PDB file of C-alpha atoms and ligand atoms in Angstrom:
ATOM      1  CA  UNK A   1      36.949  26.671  39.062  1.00 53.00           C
ATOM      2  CA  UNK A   2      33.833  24.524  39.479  1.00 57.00           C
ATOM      3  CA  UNK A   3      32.210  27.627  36.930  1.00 63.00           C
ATOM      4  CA  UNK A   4      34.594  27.306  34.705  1.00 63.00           C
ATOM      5  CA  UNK A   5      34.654  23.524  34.118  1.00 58.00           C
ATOM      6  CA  UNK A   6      30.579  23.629  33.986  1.00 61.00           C
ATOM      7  CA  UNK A   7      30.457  26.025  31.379  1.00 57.00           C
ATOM      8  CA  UNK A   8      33.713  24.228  29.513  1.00 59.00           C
ATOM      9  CA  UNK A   9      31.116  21.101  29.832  1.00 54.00           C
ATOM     10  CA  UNK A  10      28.222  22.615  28.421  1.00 56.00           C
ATOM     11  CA  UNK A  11      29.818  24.315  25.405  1.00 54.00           C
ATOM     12  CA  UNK A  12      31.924  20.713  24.848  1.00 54.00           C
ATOM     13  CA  UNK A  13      28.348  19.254  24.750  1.00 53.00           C
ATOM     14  CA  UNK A  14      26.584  22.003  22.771  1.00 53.00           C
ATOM     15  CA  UNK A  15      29.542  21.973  19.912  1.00 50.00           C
ATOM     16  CA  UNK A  16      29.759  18.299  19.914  1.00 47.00           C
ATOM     17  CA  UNK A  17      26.460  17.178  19.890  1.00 43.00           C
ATOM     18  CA  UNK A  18      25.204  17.851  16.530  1.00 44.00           C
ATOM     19  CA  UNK A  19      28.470  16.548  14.922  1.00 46.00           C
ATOM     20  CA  UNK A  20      28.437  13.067  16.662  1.00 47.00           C
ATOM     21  CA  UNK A  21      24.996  12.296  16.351  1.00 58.00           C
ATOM     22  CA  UNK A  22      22.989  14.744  14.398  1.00 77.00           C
ATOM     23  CA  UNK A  23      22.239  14.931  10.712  1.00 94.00           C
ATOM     24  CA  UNK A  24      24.800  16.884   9.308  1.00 96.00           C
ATOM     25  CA  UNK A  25      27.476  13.971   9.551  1.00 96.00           C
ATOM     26  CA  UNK A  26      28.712  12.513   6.189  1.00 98.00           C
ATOM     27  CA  UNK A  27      27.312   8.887   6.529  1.00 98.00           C
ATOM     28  CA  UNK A  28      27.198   8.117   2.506  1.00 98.00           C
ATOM     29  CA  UNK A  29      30.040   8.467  -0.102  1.00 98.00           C
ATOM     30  CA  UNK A  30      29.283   7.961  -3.683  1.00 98.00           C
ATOM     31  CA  UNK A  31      32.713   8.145  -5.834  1.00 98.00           C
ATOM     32  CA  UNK A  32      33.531   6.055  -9.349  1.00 98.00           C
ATOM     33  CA  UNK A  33      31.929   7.147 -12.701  1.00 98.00           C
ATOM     34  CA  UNK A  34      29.585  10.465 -11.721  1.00 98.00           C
ATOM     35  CA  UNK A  35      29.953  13.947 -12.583  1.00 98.00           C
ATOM     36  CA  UNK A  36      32.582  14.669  -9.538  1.00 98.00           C
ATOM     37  CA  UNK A  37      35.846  12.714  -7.771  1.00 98.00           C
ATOM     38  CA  UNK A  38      33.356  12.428  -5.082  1.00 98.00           C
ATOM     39  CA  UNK A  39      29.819  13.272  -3.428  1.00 98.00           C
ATOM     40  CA  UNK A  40      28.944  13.168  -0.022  1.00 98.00           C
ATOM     41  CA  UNK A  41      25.534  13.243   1.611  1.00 98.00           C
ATOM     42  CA  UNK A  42      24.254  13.744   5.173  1.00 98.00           C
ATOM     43  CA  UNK A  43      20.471  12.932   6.717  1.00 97.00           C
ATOM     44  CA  UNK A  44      19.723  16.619   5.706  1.00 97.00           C
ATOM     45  CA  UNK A  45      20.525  16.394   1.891  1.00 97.00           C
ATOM     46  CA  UNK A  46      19.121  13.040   1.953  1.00 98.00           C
ATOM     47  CA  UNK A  47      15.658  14.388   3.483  1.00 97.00           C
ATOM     48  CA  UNK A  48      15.626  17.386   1.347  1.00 97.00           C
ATOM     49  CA  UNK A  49      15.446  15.408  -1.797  1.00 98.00           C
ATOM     50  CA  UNK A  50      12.240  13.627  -3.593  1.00 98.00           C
ATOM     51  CA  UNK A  51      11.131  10.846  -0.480  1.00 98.00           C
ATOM     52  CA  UNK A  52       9.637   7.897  -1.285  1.00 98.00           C
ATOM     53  CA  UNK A  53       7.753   5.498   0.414  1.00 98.00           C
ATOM     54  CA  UNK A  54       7.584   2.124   0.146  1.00 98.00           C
ATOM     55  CA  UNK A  55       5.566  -0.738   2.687  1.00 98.00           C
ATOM     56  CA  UNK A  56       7.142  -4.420   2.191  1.00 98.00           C
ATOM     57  CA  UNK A  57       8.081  -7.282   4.244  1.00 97.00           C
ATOM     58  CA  UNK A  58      11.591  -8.324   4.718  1.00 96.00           C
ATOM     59  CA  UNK A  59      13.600 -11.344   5.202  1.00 94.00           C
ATOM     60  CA  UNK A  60      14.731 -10.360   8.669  1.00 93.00           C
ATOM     61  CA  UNK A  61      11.736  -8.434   9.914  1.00 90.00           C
ATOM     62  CA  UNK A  62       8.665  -9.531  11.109  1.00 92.00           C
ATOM     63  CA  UNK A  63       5.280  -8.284   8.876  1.00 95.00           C
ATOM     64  CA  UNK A  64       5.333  -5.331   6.443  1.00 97.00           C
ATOM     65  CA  UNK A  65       7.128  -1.857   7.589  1.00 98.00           C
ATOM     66  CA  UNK A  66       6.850   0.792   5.818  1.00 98.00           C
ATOM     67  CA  UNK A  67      10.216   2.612   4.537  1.00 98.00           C
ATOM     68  CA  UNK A  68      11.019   6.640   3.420  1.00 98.00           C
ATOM     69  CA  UNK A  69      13.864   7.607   1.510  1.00 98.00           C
ATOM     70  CA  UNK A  70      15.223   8.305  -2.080  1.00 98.00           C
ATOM     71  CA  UNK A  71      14.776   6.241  -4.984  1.00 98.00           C
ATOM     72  CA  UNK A  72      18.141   5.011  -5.628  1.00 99.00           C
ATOM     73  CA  UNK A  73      17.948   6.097  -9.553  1.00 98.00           C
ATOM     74  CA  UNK A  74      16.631   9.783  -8.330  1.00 98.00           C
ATOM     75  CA  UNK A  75      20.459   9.712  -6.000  1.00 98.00           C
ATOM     76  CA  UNK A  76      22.564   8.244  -9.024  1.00 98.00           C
ATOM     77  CA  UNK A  77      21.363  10.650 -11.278  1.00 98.00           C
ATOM     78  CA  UNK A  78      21.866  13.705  -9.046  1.00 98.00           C
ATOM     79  CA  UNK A  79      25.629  12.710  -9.272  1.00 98.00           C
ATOM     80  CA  UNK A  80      25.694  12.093 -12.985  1.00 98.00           C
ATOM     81  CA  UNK A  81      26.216   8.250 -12.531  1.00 98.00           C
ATOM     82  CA  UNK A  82      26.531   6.058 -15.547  1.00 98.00           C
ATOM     83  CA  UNK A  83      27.886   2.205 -15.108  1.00 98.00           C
ATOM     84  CA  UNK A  84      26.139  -0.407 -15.540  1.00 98.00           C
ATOM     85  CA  UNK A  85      27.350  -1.638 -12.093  1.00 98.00           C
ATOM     86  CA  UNK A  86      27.064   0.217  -8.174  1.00 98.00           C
ATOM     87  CA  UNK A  87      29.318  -1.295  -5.808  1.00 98.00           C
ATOM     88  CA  UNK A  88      27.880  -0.777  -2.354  1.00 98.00           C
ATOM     89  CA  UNK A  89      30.252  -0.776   0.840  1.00 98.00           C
ATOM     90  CA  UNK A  90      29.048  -0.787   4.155  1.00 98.00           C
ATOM     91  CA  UNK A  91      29.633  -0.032   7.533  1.00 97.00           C
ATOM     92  CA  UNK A  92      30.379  -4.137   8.143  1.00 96.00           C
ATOM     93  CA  UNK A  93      32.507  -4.177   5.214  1.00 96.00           C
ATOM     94  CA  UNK A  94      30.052  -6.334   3.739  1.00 98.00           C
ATOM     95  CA  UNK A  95      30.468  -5.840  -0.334  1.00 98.00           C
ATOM     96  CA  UNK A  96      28.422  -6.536  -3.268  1.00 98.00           C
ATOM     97  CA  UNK A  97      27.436  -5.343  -6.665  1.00 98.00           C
ATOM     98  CA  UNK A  98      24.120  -3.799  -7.588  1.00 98.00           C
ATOM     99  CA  UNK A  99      23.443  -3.918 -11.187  1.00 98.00           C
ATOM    100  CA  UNK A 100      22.195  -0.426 -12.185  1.00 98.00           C
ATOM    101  CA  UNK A 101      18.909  -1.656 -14.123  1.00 98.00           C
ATOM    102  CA  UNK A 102      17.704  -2.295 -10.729  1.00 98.00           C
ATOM    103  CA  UNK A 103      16.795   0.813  -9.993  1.00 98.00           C
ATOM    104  CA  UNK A 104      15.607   1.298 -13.585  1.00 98.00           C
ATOM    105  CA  UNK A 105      13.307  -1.792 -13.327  1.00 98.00           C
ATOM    106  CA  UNK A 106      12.117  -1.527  -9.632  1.00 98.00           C
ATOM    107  CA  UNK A 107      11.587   1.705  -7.522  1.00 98.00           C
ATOM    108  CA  UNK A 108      14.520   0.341  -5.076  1.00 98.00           C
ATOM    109  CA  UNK A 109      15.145   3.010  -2.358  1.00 98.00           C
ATOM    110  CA  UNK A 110      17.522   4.068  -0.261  1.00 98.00           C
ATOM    111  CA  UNK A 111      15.964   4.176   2.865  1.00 98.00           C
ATOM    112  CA  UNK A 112      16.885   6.393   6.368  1.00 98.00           C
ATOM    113  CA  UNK A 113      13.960   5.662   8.296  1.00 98.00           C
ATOM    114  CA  UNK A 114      11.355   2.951   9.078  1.00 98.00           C
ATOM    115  CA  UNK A 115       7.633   3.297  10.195  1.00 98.00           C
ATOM    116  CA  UNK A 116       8.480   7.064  10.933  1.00 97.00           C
ATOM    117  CA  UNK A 117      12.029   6.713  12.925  1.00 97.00           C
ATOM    118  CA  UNK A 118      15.424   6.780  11.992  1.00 97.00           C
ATOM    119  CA  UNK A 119      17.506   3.771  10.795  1.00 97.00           C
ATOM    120  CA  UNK A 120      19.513   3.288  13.728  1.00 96.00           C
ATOM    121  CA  UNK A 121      23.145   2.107  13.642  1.00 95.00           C
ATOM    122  CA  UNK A 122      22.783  -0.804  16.014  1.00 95.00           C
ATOM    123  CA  UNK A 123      19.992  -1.923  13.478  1.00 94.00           C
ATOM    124  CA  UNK A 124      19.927  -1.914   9.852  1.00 96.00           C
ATOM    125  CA  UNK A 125      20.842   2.060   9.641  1.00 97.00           C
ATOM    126  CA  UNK A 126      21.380   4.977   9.150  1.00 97.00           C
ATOM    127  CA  UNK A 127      20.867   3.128   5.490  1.00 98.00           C
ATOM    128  CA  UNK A 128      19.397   0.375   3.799  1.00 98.00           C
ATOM    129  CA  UNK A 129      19.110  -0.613   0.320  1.00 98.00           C
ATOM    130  CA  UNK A 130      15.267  -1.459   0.298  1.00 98.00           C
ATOM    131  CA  UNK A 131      13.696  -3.256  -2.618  1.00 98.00           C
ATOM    132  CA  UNK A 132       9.810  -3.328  -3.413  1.00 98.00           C
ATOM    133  CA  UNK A 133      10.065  -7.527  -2.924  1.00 97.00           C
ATOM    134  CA  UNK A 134       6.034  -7.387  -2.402  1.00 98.00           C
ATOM    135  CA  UNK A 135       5.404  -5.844  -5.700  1.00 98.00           C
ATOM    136  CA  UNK A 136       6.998  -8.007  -7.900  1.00 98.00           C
ATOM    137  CA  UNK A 137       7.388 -12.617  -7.341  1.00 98.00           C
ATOM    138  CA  UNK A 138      11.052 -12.184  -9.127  1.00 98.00           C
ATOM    139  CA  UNK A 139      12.400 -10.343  -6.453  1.00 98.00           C
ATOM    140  CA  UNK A 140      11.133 -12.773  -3.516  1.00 97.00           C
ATOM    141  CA  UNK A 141      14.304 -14.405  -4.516  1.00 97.00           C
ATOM    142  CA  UNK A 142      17.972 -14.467  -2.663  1.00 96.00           C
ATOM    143  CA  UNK A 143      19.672 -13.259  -5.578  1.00 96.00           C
ATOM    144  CA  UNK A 144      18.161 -10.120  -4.737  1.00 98.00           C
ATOM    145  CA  UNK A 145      18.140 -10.410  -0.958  1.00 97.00           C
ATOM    146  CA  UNK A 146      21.663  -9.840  -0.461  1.00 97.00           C
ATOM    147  CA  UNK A 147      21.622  -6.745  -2.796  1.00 98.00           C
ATOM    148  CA  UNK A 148      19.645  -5.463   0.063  1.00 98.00           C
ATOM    149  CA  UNK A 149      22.357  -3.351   1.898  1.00 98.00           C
ATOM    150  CA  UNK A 150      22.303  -2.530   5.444  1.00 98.00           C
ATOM    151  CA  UNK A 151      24.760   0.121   7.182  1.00 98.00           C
ATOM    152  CA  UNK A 152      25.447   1.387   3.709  1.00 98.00           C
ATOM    153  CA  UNK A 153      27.660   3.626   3.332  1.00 98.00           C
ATOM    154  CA  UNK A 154      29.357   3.918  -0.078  1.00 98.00           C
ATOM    155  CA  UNK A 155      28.505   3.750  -3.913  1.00 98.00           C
ATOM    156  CA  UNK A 156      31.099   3.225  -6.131  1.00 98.00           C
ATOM    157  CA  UNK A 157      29.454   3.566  -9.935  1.00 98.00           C
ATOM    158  CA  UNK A 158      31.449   1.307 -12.361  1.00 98.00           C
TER     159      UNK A 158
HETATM  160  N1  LIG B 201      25.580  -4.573   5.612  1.00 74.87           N
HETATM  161  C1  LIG B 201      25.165  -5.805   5.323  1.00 74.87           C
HETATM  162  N2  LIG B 201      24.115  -5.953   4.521  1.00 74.87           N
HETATM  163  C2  LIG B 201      23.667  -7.212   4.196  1.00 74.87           C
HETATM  164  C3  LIG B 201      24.331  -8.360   4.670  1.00 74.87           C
HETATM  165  C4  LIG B 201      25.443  -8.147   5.543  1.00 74.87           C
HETATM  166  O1  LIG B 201      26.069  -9.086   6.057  1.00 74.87           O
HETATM  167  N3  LIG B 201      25.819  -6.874   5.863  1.00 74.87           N
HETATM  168  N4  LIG B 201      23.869  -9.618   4.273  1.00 74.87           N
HETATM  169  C5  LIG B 201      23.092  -9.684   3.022  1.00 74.87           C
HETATM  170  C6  LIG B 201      22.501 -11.002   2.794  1.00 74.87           C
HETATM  171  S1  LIG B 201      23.564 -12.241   2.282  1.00 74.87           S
HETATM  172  C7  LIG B 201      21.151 -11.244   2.880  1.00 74.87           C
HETATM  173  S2  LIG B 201      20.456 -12.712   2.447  1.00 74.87           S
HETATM  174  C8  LIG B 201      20.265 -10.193   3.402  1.00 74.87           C
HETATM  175  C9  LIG B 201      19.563 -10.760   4.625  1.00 74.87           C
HETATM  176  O2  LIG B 201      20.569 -11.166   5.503  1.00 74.87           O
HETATM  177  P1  LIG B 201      20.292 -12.081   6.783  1.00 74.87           P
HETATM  178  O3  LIG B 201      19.238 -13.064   6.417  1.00 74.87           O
HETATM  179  O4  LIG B 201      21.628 -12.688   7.077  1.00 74.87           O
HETATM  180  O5  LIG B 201      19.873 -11.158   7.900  1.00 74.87           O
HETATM  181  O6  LIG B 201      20.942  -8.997   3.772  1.00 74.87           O
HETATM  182  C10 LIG B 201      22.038  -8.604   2.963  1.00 74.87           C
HETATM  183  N5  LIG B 201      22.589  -7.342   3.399  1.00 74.87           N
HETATM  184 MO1  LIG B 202      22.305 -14.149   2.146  1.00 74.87          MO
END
């Protein structure tokens, strides 16, 4: 009896583990005007594209950190996106419109890890929408610091 519910427990663990918390769970959506009704991504697809990095201060972090992920025009192209608008959801139902030549003009990213570690839900993960605000004086601007999504975790092209 006690056997059986051990082993039950570690095979409940073993199949759930990976699922709840690992990197195969979908945790972005991108849907509206690409090349399919709609794409999903998980840590894994997102790390097996181009990375880049990018080192910038924030407006709710302390000093510069430095941030890895995918240039957010390398992502909308991979689903065939044309708009001239993204719409980005996330997890805190917090809304708001990107305009595309963002990520034409800037090398915005969207980032899954910071200084080395994962984004972490109960931060500013698994996603944020990370602009290079040290590069350029325009974008040390709040028009552009709400456009910087945390908990994304949909793209809807328009
Ligand atoms: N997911 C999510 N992202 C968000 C927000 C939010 O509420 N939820 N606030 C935006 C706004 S209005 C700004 S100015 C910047 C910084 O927000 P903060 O200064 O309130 O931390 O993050 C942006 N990204
Ligand atoms: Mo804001």
């Amino acid at each position: 009896m006690r056997n059986k519910l051990a082993l039950w427990l570690a095979t409940a663990l073993l199949t759930a583990g990976p699922v709840a918390g690992g990197d195969t769970e979908t945790i972005l959506r991108i849907t509206g005007s690409i090349d399919q009704p709609a794409a999903t991504f998980d840590l894994e697809s997102l790390r097996a594209m181009p990375q880049t990095t990018l080192v910038t201060s924030t407006v709710v972090t302390d000093g510069t950190h430095r941030f890895t992920g995918v240039l957010m025009r390398d992502l909308l192209d991979s689903v065939g996106a044309s708009g001239d608008i993204v719409v980005a959801t996330a997890l805190n139902d917090y809304i708001v419109d990107l305009p595309m030549s963002d990520f034409h003009d800037y090398d915005v990213i969207l980032a899954h890890a910071m200084d080395g570690a994962p984004l972490e839900r109960d931060d500013k993960g698994p996603l944020w929408i990370v602009y290079p605000r040290d590069d350029h004086a325009e974008l040390q601007d709040i028009r552009y610091d709400y456009r910087w999504v945390w908990h994304l975790s949909g793209l809807e092209v328009r």
